[in-house]
Coordinates of C-alpha atoms in Angstrom, one line a residue:
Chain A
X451 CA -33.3 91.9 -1.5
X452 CA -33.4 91.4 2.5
X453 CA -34.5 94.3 4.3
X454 CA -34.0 93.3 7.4
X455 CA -30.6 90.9 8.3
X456 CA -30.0 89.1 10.9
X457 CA -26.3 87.5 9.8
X458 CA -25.5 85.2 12.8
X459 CA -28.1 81.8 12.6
X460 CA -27.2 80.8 15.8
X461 CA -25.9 81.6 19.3
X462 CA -24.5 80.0 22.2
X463 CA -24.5 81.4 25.7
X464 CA -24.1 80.2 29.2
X465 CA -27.5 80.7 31.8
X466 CA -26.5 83.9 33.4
X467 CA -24.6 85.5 31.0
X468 CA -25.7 88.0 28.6
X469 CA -27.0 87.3 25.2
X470 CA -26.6 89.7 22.4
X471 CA -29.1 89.1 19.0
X472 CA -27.8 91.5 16.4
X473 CA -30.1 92.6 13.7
X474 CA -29.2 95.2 10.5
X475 CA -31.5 96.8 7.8
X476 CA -31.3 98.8 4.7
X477 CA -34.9 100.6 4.2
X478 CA -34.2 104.1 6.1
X479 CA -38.0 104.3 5.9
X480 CA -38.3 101.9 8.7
X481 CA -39.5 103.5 12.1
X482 CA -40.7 100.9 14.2
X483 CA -38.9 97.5 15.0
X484 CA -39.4 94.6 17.2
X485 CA -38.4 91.3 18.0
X486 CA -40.7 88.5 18.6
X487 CA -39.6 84.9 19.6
X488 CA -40.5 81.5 18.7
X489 CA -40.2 78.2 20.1
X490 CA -40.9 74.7 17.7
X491 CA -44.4 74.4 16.8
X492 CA -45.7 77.7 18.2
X493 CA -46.5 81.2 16.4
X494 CA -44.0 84.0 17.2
X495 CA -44.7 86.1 20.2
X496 CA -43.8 89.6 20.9
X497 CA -41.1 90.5 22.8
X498 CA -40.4 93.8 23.0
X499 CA -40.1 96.9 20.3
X500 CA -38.4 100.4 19.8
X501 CA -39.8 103.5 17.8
X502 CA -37.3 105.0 15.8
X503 CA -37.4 108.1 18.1
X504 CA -35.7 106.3 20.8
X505 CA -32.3 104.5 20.8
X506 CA -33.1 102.3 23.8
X507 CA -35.9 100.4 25.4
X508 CA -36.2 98.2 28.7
X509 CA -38.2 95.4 29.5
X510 CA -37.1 93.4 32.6
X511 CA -34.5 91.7 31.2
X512 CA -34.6 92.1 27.7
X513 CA -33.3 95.8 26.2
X514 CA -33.3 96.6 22.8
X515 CA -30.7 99.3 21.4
X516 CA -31.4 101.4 18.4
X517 CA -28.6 102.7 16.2
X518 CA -30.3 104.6 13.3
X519 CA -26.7 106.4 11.7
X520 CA -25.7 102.4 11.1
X521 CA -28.5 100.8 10.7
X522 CA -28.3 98.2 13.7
X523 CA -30.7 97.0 16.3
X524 CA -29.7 94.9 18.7
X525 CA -31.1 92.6 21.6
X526 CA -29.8 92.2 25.0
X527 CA -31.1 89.6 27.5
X528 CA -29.7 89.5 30.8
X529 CA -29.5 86.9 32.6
X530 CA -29.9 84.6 29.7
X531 CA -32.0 81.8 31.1
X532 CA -32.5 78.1 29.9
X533 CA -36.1 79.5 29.0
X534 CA -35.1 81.6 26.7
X535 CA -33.7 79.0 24.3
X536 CA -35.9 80.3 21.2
X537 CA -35.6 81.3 17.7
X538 CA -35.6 85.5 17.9
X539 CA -36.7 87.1 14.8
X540 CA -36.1 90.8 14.3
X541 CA -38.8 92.8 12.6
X542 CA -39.1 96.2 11.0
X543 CA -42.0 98.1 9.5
X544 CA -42.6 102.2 8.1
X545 CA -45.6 104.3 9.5
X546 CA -46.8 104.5 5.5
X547 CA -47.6 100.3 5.6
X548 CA -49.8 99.7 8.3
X549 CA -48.4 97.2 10.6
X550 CA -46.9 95.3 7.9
X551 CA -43.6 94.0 9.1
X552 CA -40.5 92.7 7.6
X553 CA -39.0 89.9 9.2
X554 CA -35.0 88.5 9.3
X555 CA -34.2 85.3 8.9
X556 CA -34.1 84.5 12.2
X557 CA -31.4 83.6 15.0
X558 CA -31.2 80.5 17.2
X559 CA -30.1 80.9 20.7
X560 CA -29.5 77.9 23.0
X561 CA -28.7 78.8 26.7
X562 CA -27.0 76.4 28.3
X563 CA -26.8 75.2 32.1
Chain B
X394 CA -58.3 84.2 25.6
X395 CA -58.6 82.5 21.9
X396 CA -56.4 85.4 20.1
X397 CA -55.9 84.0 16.7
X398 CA -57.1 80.6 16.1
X399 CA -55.9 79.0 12.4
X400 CA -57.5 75.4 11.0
X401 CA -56.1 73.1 10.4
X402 CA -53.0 72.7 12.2
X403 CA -51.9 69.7 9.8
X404 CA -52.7 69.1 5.7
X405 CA -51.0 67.2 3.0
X406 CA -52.0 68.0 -0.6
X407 CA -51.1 66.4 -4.0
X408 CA -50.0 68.7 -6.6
X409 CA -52.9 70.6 -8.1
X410 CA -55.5 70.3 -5.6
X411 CA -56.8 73.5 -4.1
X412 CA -57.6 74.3 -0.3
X413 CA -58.4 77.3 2.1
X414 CA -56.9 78.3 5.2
X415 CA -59.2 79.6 8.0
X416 CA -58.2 81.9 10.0
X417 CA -60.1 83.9 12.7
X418 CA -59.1 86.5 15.7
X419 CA -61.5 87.8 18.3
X420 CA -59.1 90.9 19.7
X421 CA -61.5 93.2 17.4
X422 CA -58.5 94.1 15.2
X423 CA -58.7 95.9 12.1
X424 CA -55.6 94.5 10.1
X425 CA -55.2 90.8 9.0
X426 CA -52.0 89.3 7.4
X427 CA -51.3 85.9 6.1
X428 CA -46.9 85.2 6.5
X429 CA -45.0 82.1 5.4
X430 CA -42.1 80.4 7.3
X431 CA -39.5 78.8 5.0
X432 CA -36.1 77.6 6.4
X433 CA -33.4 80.3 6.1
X434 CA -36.2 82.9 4.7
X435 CA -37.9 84.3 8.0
X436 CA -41.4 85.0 7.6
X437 CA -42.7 86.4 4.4
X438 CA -46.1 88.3 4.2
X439 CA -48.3 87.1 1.6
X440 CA -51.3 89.0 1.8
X441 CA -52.8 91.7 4.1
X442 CA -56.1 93.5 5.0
X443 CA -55.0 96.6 6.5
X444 CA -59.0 96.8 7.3
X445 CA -62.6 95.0 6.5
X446 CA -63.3 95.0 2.6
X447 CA -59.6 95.4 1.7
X448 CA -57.1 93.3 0.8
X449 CA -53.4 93.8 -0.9
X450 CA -50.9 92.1 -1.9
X451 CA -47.1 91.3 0.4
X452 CA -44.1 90.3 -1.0
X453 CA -45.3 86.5 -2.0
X454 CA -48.6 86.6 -3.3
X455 CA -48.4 83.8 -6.5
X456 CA -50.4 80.8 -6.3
X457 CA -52.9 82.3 -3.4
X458 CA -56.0 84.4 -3.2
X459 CA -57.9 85.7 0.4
X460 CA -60.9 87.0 1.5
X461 CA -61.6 88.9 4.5
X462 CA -64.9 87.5 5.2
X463 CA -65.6 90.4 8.1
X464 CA -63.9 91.5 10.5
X465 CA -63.0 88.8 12.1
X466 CA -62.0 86.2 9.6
X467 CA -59.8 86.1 7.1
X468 CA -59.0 83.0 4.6
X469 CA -56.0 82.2 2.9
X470 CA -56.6 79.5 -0.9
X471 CA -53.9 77.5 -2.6
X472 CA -56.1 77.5 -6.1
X473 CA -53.6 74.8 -7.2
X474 CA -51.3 73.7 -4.9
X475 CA -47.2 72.8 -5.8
X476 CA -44.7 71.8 -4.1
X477 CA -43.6 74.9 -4.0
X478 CA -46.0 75.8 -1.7
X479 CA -44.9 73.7 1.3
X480 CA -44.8 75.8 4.2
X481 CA -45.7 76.9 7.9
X482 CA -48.3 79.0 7.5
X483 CA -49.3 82.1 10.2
X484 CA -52.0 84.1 9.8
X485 CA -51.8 87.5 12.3
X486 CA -54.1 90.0 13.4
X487 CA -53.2 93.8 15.0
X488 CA -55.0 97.2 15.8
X489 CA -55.3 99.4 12.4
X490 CA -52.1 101.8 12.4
X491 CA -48.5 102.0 12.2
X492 CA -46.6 101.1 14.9
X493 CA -48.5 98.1 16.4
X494 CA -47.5 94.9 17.8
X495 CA -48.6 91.8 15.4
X496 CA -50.4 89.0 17.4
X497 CA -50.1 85.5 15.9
X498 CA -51.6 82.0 15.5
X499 CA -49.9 79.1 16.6
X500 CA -49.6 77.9 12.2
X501 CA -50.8 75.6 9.8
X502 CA -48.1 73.1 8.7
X503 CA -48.8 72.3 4.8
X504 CA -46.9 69.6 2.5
X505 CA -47.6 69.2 -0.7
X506 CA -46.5 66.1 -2.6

């Protein structure tokens, strides 16, 4: 049973343009989400995160949105640079497990020039 | 700045032998967590130690046992390794508490033939 979906494996997207990594779980316990990123042969490194008491949060150029009634989470980086070529993962944990987190499967994005 | 330091990087096993996975942080976290990273899976927690001198199980536990040797360390052991069991391994660290960003190490890439 995956908790935590992330339904699109890869993305495409011109440098400059925006990038959009959607993310969808089922557990309504979940309060607290984040993405981290990854690039080959590294650990996953956090990106940015949203309590569940907030439906948007800004970093620089990465925002994540918060729609609790369906569910969704979703991450926008703008301007998408080459850099940010990366495998995002979306996370999700519940303030009765710790920090435990729940990870998607993952999404590719490729920025190109 | 060390963070979370995993050894080794790089192991191959043959069916049935046993090994352990070191793994060691020096942000003075409380929590511990050992994740695996199949392809199309995301990463799946294994074990945790929310704090020293306790340890639970994740969503994966068969085939492995830890030990949270203090506060700083925290060993993952394939008894008997399978096939199976071939994986990217990350062991992760974080502050005690919900609602806190996971730090992780770079992984340990096991085959086992």
């Amino acid at each position: 049973d995956q908790q935590v979906k992330q339904n699109s494996p890869s993305l495409s997207v011109q440098e400059g343009r925006i990038s959009i990594l959607n993310c969808d779980y089922t557990n309504s316990m979940f309060d607290y989400f984040l993405w981290y990123k990854k690039y080959p042969a590294e650990g996953p490194t956090f990106l940015i995160s949203i309590s569940s008491i907030k439906d948007k949060n800004e970093d620089g150029r990465f925002t994540v949105f918060l729609n609790k009634s369906a569910k969704h989470l979703s991450l926008h980086i703008v301007p998408s640079q080459p850099g940010d070529s990366a495998v995002y993962f979306c996370a999700a944990s519940h303030t009765g497990t710790a920090s435990k987190l729940t990870f998607g499967t993952g999404t590719r994005l490729q920025v190109t020039l | 700045n060390a963070g979370v330091t995993q050894t080794p990087k790089f192991q191959v096993l043959k069916t049935g032998q046993s090994m352990t996975l070191q793994c060691a942080q020096d942000m003075n976290h409380n929590s511990m967590y050992w994740y695996r990273q199949d392809p199309g899976m995301g990463l799946r927690l294994i074990y945790y130690s929310a704090s020293e001198g306790t340890t639970d199980k994740g969503e994966v536990p068969n085939g492995y046992n830890v030990s949270r040797l203090n506060k700083r360390e925290f060993s993952l052991r394939l008894e008997s390794a399978a096939p199976s069991q071939t994986s990217v391994y990350f062991c992760a660290s974080s502050p005690w508490g919900a609602g806190n960003t996971i730090y992780f190490g770079e992984g340990s890439w096991l085959t086992v033939v």
